[in-house]
CSV table of C-alpha atoms and ligand atoms in Angstrom, one decimal:
chain,number,residue,atom,x,y,z
O,1,MET,CA,-0.5,-12.4,57.4
O,2,SER,CA,-2.5,-9.4,56.2
O,3,VAL,CA,-3.2,-8.7,52.6
O,4,HIS,CA,-1.0,-5.7,52.8
O,5,ALA,CA,2.0,-7.6,54.1
O,6,TRP,CA,1.4,-10.4,51.7
O,7,LEU,CA,1.4,-8.0,48.7
O,8,ASP,CA,4.4,-6.0,50.1
O,9,ASP,CA,6.5,-9.3,50.3
O,10,ARG,CA,5.7,-10.0,46.7
O,11,ILE,CA,5.6,-6.7,44.7
O,12,GLY,CA,7.0,-4.2,47.2
O,13,LEU,CA,3.7,-2.4,48.0
O,14,ALA,CA,5.2,-0.3,50.7
O,15,ASP,CA,7.9,1.1,48.2
O,16,PHE,CA,5.1,2.0,45.8
O,17,LEU,CA,3.0,3.7,48.3
O,18,SER,CA,5.9,5.7,49.5
O,19,PHE,CA,6.6,6.7,45.8
O,20,LEU,CA,2.9,7.9,45.7
O,21,ARG,CA,3.3,9.7,49.0
O,22,LYS,CA,6.4,11.6,47.9
O,23,LYS,CA,4.3,13.8,45.4
O,24,GLU,CA,2.9,17.1,46.9
O,25,VAL,CA,0.2,19.1,45.2
O,26,PRO,CA,0.6,22.9,45.6
O,27,ASP,CA,-2.4,24.5,47.2
O,28,HIS,CA,-3.3,27.9,45.9
O,29,SER,CA,-6.1,29.8,44.2
O,30,HIS,CA,-5.4,28.2,40.7
O,31,ALA,CA,-5.1,24.7,42.2
O,32,VAL,CA,-8.5,23.7,40.6
O,33,TRP,CA,-6.7,23.4,37.2
O,34,TYR,CA,-4.7,20.4,38.6
O,35,PHE,CA,-7.9,18.2,38.2
O,36,LEU,CA,-7.9,18.5,34.5
O,37,GLY,CA,-5.2,15.9,33.8
O,38,GLY,CA,-7.0,13.4,36.1
O,39,MET,CA,-10.3,14.2,34.3
O,40,THR,CA,-8.6,13.4,30.9
O,41,LEU,CA,-7.3,10.2,32.4
O,42,PHE,CA,-10.8,9.3,33.8
O,43,PHE,CA,-12.4,9.7,30.3
O,44,PHE,CA,-9.6,7.7,28.7
O,45,MET,CA,-10.3,4.8,31.1
O,46,MET,CA,-14.0,5.0,30.2
O,47,GLN,CA,-12.9,4.8,26.5
O,48,VAL,CA,-10.9,1.6,27.2
O,49,LEU,CA,-13.7,0.1,29.2
O,50,THR,CA,-16.6,0.8,26.7
O,51,GLY,CA,-14.2,0.2,23.7
O,52,LEU,CA,-13.6,-3.3,24.9
O,53,LEU,CA,-17.3,-4.0,25.2
O,54,LEU,CA,-17.9,-2.6,21.7
O,55,ILE,CA,-15.2,-4.8,20.2
O,56,VAL,CA,-17.3,-7.8,21.4
O,57,TYR,CA,-20.1,-7.1,18.7
O,58,TYR,CA,-18.5,-4.7,16.2
O,59,GLN,CA,-17.6,-6.2,12.9
O,60,PRO,CA,-15.5,-4.4,10.3
O,61,GLY,CA,-16.5,-4.5,6.6
O,62,SER,CA,-18.8,-2.0,5.0
O,63,ASP,CA,-22.3,-3.8,5.4
O,64,ALA,CA,-21.0,-5.7,8.3
O,65,SER,CA,-19.9,-2.5,10.2
O,66,TYR,CA,-23.1,-0.7,9.6
O,67,GLY,CA,-25.2,-3.7,10.4
O,68,SER,CA,-23.3,-4.5,13.6
O,69,VAL,CA,-23.5,-1.0,14.9
O,70,GLN,CA,-27.3,-0.9,14.1
O,71,ARG,CA,-27.4,-4.2,16.2
O,72,ILE,CA,-25.4,-2.7,19.1
O,73,THR,CA,-27.8,0.3,19.1
O,74,SER,CA,-31.1,-1.4,18.8
O,75,GLN,CA,-30.8,-5.1,19.9
O,76,ILE,CA,-28.0,-5.7,22.2
O,77,GLU,CA,-28.9,-4.9,25.8
O,78,PHE,CA,-27.5,-1.6,26.8
O,79,GLY,CA,-25.5,-1.5,23.5
O,80,TRP,CA,-27.0,1.9,22.8
O,81,LEU,CA,-25.7,3.1,26.2
O,82,ILE,CA,-22.2,1.7,25.9
O,83,ARG,CA,-21.9,3.2,22.3
O,84,SER,CA,-23.3,6.6,23.5
O,85,VAL,CA,-20.9,6.8,26.5
O,86,HIS,CA,-18.0,5.8,24.2
O,87,SER,CA,-18.8,8.6,21.8
O,88,TRP,CA,-19.5,11.2,24.4
O,89,SER,CA,-16.5,10.3,26.5
O,90,ALA,CA,-14.3,10.6,23.4
O,91,ASN,CA,-15.3,14.2,23.0
O,92,LEU,CA,-15.1,14.9,26.7
O,93,MET,CA,-11.6,13.3,26.8
O,94,LEU,CA,-10.4,15.6,23.9
O,95,LEU,CA,-12.1,18.7,25.5
O,96,SER,CA,-10.5,18.2,28.8
O,97,ALA,CA,-7.1,17.4,27.2
O,98,PHE,CA,-7.3,20.8,25.4
O,99,PHE,CA,-8.2,22.6,28.6
O,100,HIS,CA,-5.5,20.7,30.5
O,101,MET,CA,-2.9,21.6,27.8
O,102,PHE,CA,-3.7,25.3,27.9
O,103,SER,CA,-3.9,25.4,31.8
O,104,VAL,CA,-0.4,23.7,32.1
O,105,PHE,CA,0.8,26.2,29.4
O,106,PHE,CA,-0.3,29.3,31.4
O,107,MET,CA,0.9,27.8,34.6
O,108,LYS,CA,4.3,27.4,32.7
O,109,ALA,CA,4.5,23.7,33.9
O,110,TYR,CA,6.4,22.9,30.7
O,111,ARG,CA,9.6,24.6,32.1
O,112,ALA,CA,12.6,22.5,33.2
O,113,PRO,CA,12.5,19.8,34.4
O,114,ARG,CA,9.2,19.0,32.9
O,115,GLU,CA,9.9,19.4,29.1
O,116,LEU,CA,9.4,15.6,28.6
O,117,THR,CA,6.1,15.8,30.5
O,118,TRP,CA,4.9,18.5,28.0
O,119,TRP,CA,6.2,16.5,24.9
O,120,SER,CA,4.7,13.3,26.0
O,121,GLY,CA,1.4,15.3,26.6
O,122,MET,CA,1.6,16.7,23.0
O,123,GLY,CA,2.1,13.1,21.8
O,124,LEU,CA,-1.0,12.0,23.7
O,125,LEU,CA,-3.2,14.7,22.4
O,126,GLY,CA,-1.9,13.9,18.8
O,127,LEU,CA,-2.8,10.2,19.3
O,128,GLY,CA,-6.1,11.2,21.0
O,129,MET,CA,-7.1,13.0,17.9
O,130,GLY,CA,-6.1,10.1,15.9
O,131,PHE,CA,-8.4,7.9,17.9
O,132,GLY,CA,-11.2,10.4,17.2
O,133,PHE,CA,-10.5,10.5,13.5
O,134,SER,CA,-10.2,6.7,13.1
O,135,GLY,CA,-13.2,6.0,15.3
O,136,TYR,CA,-15.6,8.2,13.5
O,137,LEU,CA,-15.5,6.2,10.3
O,138,LEU,CA,-16.3,2.9,12.0
O,139,PRO,CA,-20.1,3.0,12.0
O,140,TRP,CA,-19.9,3.5,8.2
O,141,ASP,CA,-22.9,5.9,8.1
O,142,GLN,CA,-23.1,8.7,5.5
O,143,LEU,CA,-21.7,11.4,7.7
O,144,ALA,CA,-18.7,9.2,8.8
O,145,TYR,CA,-17.9,8.3,5.2
O,146,PHE,CA,-18.0,11.8,3.7
O,147,ALA,CA,-16.3,13.5,6.8
O,148,THR,CA,-13.5,10.9,6.5
O,149,LYS,CA,-13.2,11.4,2.8
O,150,ILE,CA,-12.7,15.3,3.4
O,151,GLY,CA,-10.3,14.6,6.3
O,152,LEU,CA,-8.0,12.3,4.1
O,153,ASP,CA,-8.2,14.8,1.2
O,154,VAL,CA,-7.0,17.6,3.6
O,155,MET,CA,-4.3,15.3,5.0
O,156,GLU,CA,-3.2,14.6,1.4
O,157,LYS,CA,-2.5,18.3,1.0
O,158,SER,CA,-0.4,18.6,4.0
O,159,PRO,CA,3.3,19.2,3.7
O,160,LEU,CA,6.0,16.5,4.4
O,161,ILE,CA,4.5,13.0,4.6
O,162,GLY,CA,0.8,14.2,4.3
O,163,LYS,CA,0.4,12.5,0.9
O,164,GLU,CA,2.0,9.2,1.8
O,165,LEU,CA,0.1,9.1,5.1
O,166,ALA,CA,-3.3,9.7,3.4
O,167,THR,CA,-2.5,7.1,0.7
O,168,MET,CA,-1.5,4.5,3.2
O,169,LEU,CA,-4.6,5.1,5.4
O,170,ARG,CA,-7.0,5.1,2.4
O,171,GLY,CA,-5.4,2.0,1.0
O,172,GLY,CA,-6.7,2.6,-2.5
O,173,ALA,CA,-8.0,5.3,-4.8
O,174,ASP,CA,-11.1,5.9,-2.8
O,175,VAL,CA,-12.4,5.5,0.7
O,176,GLY,CA,-13.6,1.8,0.9
O,177,VAL,CA,-13.6,-1.3,2.9
O,178,ILE,CA,-9.7,-1.5,3.0
O,179,THR,CA,-9.9,2.1,4.6
O,180,LEU,CA,-12.4,0.8,7.1
O,181,GLN,CA,-10.3,-2.2,8.0
O,182,ARG,CA,-7.1,0.0,8.3
O,183,PHE,CA,-9.0,2.5,10.4
O,184,TYR,CA,-10.2,-0.3,12.7
O,185,ALA,CA,-6.7,-1.7,13.1
O,186,LEU,CA,-5.5,1.8,14.0
O,187,HIS,CA,-8.3,2.5,16.3
O,188,ALA,CA,-8.4,-0.8,18.2
O,189,ALA,CA,-4.8,-2.0,18.1
O,190,VAL,CA,-2.1,0.5,16.8
O,191,LEU,CA,-3.2,3.6,18.7
O,192,PRO,CA,-3.7,1.8,22.0
O,193,VAL,CA,-0.3,0.2,21.7
O,194,LEU,CA,1.3,3.6,21.2
O,195,PHE,CA,-0.9,5.5,23.6
O,196,MET,CA,-0.4,3.2,26.7
O,197,PRO,CA,3.3,3.5,27.1
O,198,LEU,CA,3.3,7.3,26.4
O,199,LEU,CA,0.5,7.7,29.0
O,200,LEU,CA,2.6,5.6,31.6
O,201,LEU,CA,5.7,7.8,30.9
O,202,HIS,CA,3.5,10.9,31.3
O,203,LEU,CA,2.1,9.9,34.6
O,204,TRP,CA,5.4,8.6,35.9
O,205,LEU,CA,7.0,12.1,35.1
O,206,VAL,CA,4.1,13.8,36.8
O,207,GLN,CA,4.7,11.7,39.9
O,208,LYS,CA,8.3,12.1,39.8
O,209,HIS,CA,8.4,15.9,39.5
O,210,GLY,CA,5.3,16.8,41.2
O,211,ASN,CA,2.9,19.5,40.1
O,212,ALA,CA,4.4,22.9,39.2
O,213,ALA,CA,3.0,26.0,40.9
O,214,PRO,CA,2.7,28.9,38.5
O,215,PRO,CA,5.3,31.6,38.9
O,216,SER,CA,2.9,34.0,40.4
O,217,VAL,CA,2.4,31.9,43.4
O,218,THR,CA,4.9,32.5,46.0
O,219,GLU,CA,3.6,30.9,49.1
O,220,LYS,CA,4.7,27.3,49.5
O,221,LYS,CA,1.5,25.6,50.8
O,222,SER,CA,0.8,22.1,49.5
O,223,VAL,CA,-1.1,18.9,50.2
O,224,PRO,CA,0.0,15.2,49.8
O,225,PHE,CA,-1.0,13.6,46.5
O,226,PHE,CA,-1.7,10.4,48.3
O,227,PRO,CA,-4.3,10.1,49.8
O,228,THR,CA,-5.5,13.7,50.2
O,229,PHE,CA,-5.5,14.9,46.5
O,230,LEU,CA,-6.4,11.5,45.2
O,231,TYR,CA,-9.7,11.5,47.2
O,232,LYS,CA,-10.5,14.9,45.6
O,233,ASP,CA,-9.6,13.5,42.2
O,234,LEU,CA,-12.0,10.6,42.8
O,235,MET,CA,-14.8,13.0,43.8
O,236,VAL,CA,-14.1,14.9,40.5
O,237,TRP,CA,-14.3,11.6,38.5
O,238,PHE,CA,-17.6,10.8,40.2
O,239,LEU,CA,-19.0,14.1,39.0
O,240,CYS,CA,-17.6,13.3,35.5
O,241,LEU,CA,-19.3,9.9,35.5
O,242,ASN,CA,-22.6,11.6,36.4
O,243,LEU,CA,-22.2,14.0,33.5
O,244,LEU,CA,-21.4,11.3,31.2
O,245,ALA,CA,-24.4,9.2,32.3
O,246,LEU,CA,-26.7,12.3,31.7
O,247,LEU,CA,-25.3,13.1,28.4
O,248,ALA,CA,-25.2,9.6,27.1
O,249,SER,CA,-28.7,8.7,28.1
O,250,LEU,CA,-30.5,12.0,27.4
O,251,TRP,CA,-28.8,12.5,24.0
O,252,PRO,CA,-28.0,9.0,22.8
O,253,TRP,CA,-25.4,9.0,19.9
O,254,ASP,CA,-27.2,8.8,16.6
O,255,LEU,CA,-26.6,6.5,13.6
O,256,GLY,CA,-27.3,8.0,10.2
O,257,PRO,CA,-28.2,6.2,7.0
O,258,GLN,CA,-25.7,3.7,5.7
O,259,ALA,CA,-22.8,5.2,3.7
O,260,ASP,CA,-23.5,5.3,-0.1
O,261,LYS,CA,-20.5,6.1,-2.1
O,262,LEU,CA,-22.5,7.1,-5.1
O,263,ALA,CA,-24.6,9.6,-3.2
O,264,SER,CA,-23.4,13.2,-3.2
O,265,ALA,CA,-21.9,14.5,0.0
O,266,PRO,CA,-24.6,15.8,2.4
O,267,ASP,CA,-24.8,19.5,2.6
O,268,GLY,CA,-22.8,21.2,5.4
O,269,ILE,CA,-20.5,18.2,5.8
O,270,HIS,CA,-17.7,19.0,8.3
O,271,PRO,CA,-15.2,17.3,10.5
O,272,GLU,CA,-15.5,16.9,14.2
O,273,TRP,CA,-15.0,20.1,16.3
O,274,TYR,CA,-11.4,19.4,17.1
O,275,PHE,CA,-10.5,19.5,13.4
O,276,MET,CA,-12.8,22.5,12.7
O,277,SER,CA,-10.2,25.2,13.1
O,278,GLN,CA,-7.9,23.7,10.4
O,279,PHE,CA,-11.0,23.1,8.1
O,280,GLN,CA,-12.0,26.7,8.4
O,281,LEU,CA,-8.5,28.1,7.8
O,282,LEU,CA,-8.3,26.1,4.6
O,283,LYS,CA,-11.7,27.5,3.5
O,284,LEU,CA,-10.4,31.0,4.1
O,285,ILE,CA,-7.3,30.7,2.1
O,286,PRO,CA,-7.6,31.1,-1.7
O,287,GLY,CA,-6.9,28.1,-4.0
O,288,LYS,CA,-3.5,29.6,-5.1
O,289,VAL,CA,-1.5,32.3,-3.0
O,290,GLY,CA,1.0,33.4,-5.6
O,291,PRO,CA,2.8,30.2,-6.9
O,292,VAL,CA,1.9,28.3,-3.8
O,293,ASP,CA,-1.2,25.9,-3.4
O,294,GLY,CA,-3.5,27.4,-0.9
O,295,GLU,CA,-4.3,24.2,1.1
O,296,LEU,CA,-0.6,23.4,1.3
O,297,LEU,CA,0.0,26.8,2.7
O,298,GLY,CA,-2.8,26.5,5.2
O,299,MET,CA,-1.6,23.2,6.5
O,300,GLY,CA,1.9,24.5,6.5
O,301,LEU,CA,0.9,27.4,8.7
O,302,PHE,CA,-0.9,25.1,11.1
O,303,GLY,CA,2.0,22.7,11.2
O,304,ALA,CA,4.5,25.4,11.9
O,305,GLY,CA,2.2,26.8,14.7
O,306,GLY,CA,2.1,23.3,16.2
O,307,VAL,CA,5.9,23.0,16.0
O,308,LEU,CA,6.3,26.4,17.7
O,309,TRP,CA,3.9,25.3,20.4
O,310,ALA,CA,5.5,22.0,21.1
O,311,LEU,CA,9.0,23.6,21.3
O,312,VAL,CA,7.8,26.3,24.0
O,313,PRO,CA,10.1,24.7,26.7
O,314,LEU,CA,13.0,25.6,24.5
O,315,TRP,CA,12.1,29.2,23.6
O,316,ASP,CA,10.5,30.4,26.8
O,317,ARG,CA,13.4,31.9,28.6
O,318,GLY,CA,12.2,33.1,32.1
O,319,SER,CA,12.4,36.8,30.7
O,320,ARG,CA,10.0,36.1,28.0
O,321,GLY,CA,7.1,35.3,30.3
O,322,ARG,CA,4.7,38.0,28.9
O,323,LEU,CA,5.4,37.2,25.3
O,324,VAL,CA,4.8,33.5,26.0
O,325,ASN,CA,1.4,34.5,27.6
O,326,LEU,CA,0.5,36.5,24.6
O,327,VAL,CA,1.3,33.6,22.3
O,328,GLY,CA,-0.9,31.3,24.4
O,329,LEU,CA,-3.7,33.8,24.4
O,330,GLY,CA,-3.4,34.3,20.7
O,331,ALA,CA,-3.5,30.6,20.2
O,332,VAL,CA,-6.7,30.2,22.3
O,333,ILE,CA,-8.4,33.1,20.5
O,334,VAL,CA,-7.5,31.9,17.0
O,335,LEU,CA,-8.7,28.3,17.7
O,336,ILE,CA,-11.9,29.5,19.2
O,337,VAL,CA,-12.8,32.1,16.4
O,338,LEU,CA,-11.9,29.7,13.7
O,339,THR,CA,-14.0,26.9,15.2
O,340,ILE,CA,-17.1,29.1,15.8
O,341,TRP,CA,-16.7,30.6,12.4
O,342,GLY,CA,-16.4,27.1,10.8
O,343,TYR,CA,-19.7,26.0,12.6
O,344,ALA,CA,-21.5,29.3,11.5
O,345,GLY,CA,-20.4,28.6,7.9
O,346,VAL,CA,-22.1,25.1,7.9
O,347,ALA,CA,-25.0,25.9,10.1
O,348,GLY,CA,-28.3,25.3,8.5
O,349,LYS,CA,-26.7,23.3,5.7
O,350,GLY,CA,-26.5,19.9,7.4
W,401,LIG,C1,-4.3,13.2,26.5
W,401,LIG,C2,-4.2,12.5,27.6
W,401,LIG,C3,-3.5,13.2,28.9
W,401,LIG,C4,-3.6,12.6,30.0
W,401,LIG,C5,-4.4,11.4,30.4
W,401,LIG,C6,-2.9,13.4,31.0
W,401,LIG,C7,-2.8,13.2,32.2
W,401,LIG,C8,-2.2,14.0,33.2
W,401,LIG,C9,-2.3,13.9,34.6
W,401,LIG,C10,-3.2,12.9,35.5
W,401,LIG,C11,-1.5,14.9,35.3
W,401,LIG,C12,-1.4,15.3,36.8
W,401,LIG,C13,-2.5,16.2,37.1
W,401,LIG,C14,-2.4,17.5,36.5
W,401,LIG,O1,-1.5,18.3,36.7
W,401,LIG,O2,-3.5,17.9,35.9
W,401,LIG,C15,-0.8,15.6,34.1
W,401,LIG,C16,0.1,16.6,34.2
W,401,LIG,C17,0.7,17.2,33.2
W,401,LIG,N1,0.4,17.1,31.9
W,401,LIG,FE1,-0.9,15.8,31.1
W,401,LIG,N2,-2.3,14.5,30.3
W,401,LIG,C18,-2.7,14.4,29.0
W,401,LIG,C19,-2.4,15.3,27.9
W,401,LIG,C20,-1.5,16.4,28.1
W,401,LIG,C21,-1.3,17.4,27.1
W,401,LIG,C22,-1.9,17.5,25.8
W,401,LIG,C23,-0.2,18.1,27.6
W,401,LIG,C24,0.5,19.4,27.0
W,401,LIG,C25,0.9,19.4,25.8
W,401,LIG,C26,0.1,17.7,28.9
W,401,LIG,C27,1.1,18.2,29.8
W,401,LIG,C28,1.2,18.0,31.1
W,401,LIG,C29,2.1,18.6,32.0
W,401,LIG,C30,3.3,19.6,31.6
W,401,LIG,C31,1.8,18.2,33.3
W,401,LIG,C32,2.6,18.6,34.6
W,401,LIG,C33,1.7,19.6,35.3
W,401,LIG,C34,2.3,20.2,36.5
W,401,LIG,O3,3.4,19.8,36.8
W,401,LIG,O4,1.6,20.9,37.2
W,401,LIG,N3,-0.7,16.6,29.2
W,401,LIG,N4,-1.3,15.1,32.9
């Protein structure tokens, strides 16, 4: 009996393959954007693989954390490489997720019947940013400590449950060893448990509905996902692996001096790039706008923008295509300008 027949008898391999074969990927001049979801998936898989290896040596606890990351970086064989790949891949995953989100937005792939694909994607991006925020503190170096402190202060000022969430994460009056343990639990247990089923739902929906062609594409050419497009996906993954290897080995991830709570915050301290636009917006708004607290207003504005963005499948009626494109373009410009402005503001201070 062949392996194929053996597996088919036991797990219904033929049914699974025919489910894969059902999906067609539209073939047109914008089809290159269909690789972005797969690229995000590749970087996520790299995170799981390298994260599992880091867990073997990482120890939570302020001195223990810093010491274990030092050991990983300088004593454990290839530890520096695994840590560097984990950090670079985290950034590339979020970068490709942002590109993926904007590309499906402009291709209008959130329209019926893909609303749940859009919402599960938004959930994945939110959880992905949570991975980034919680992972940043784990090495317990000076930058990690102060950036987290600022991040939690900003969260505290956010409307609705911001204060409760920040208090729960901090676990005390100040960022300390309890915070570190909570962030570790979040990063290595809670977030993965939430992310995995949502990712499976996202991928299942994509498989079920197939990829959407943008409204401007009228010709009905397509290629089968399995195996034609999957081979192309694998080639792109191979390129991503090369990029990751180059970045991680040429620019290994740094470890700064150990966090010292009594020291003053380093000059030019700032959050990671994916939180920079919020950070800059808060800097631009005065402390008080009339009777309203400026930070509360800033975070409220950002939150309202996020809700409007998430609800696009509900307010984009076919006739509003141009307006929706303008909103999307506006969102891209605002995010890019605020992020660059934020970096310009801290340049030379760090
Ligand atoms: C963060 C982790 C994410 C992963 C691993 C992921 C993965 C994927 C994959 C593999 C595909 C199929 C290939 C493609 O069309 O690019 C896809 C499609 C899709 N994703 Fe994501 N995605 C993520 C985040 C997001 C986000 C943030 C959004 C938007 C808010 C989103 C919305 C969609 C939509 C609407 C489709 C269907 C596209 C179509 O029908 O053409 N995804 N995703």
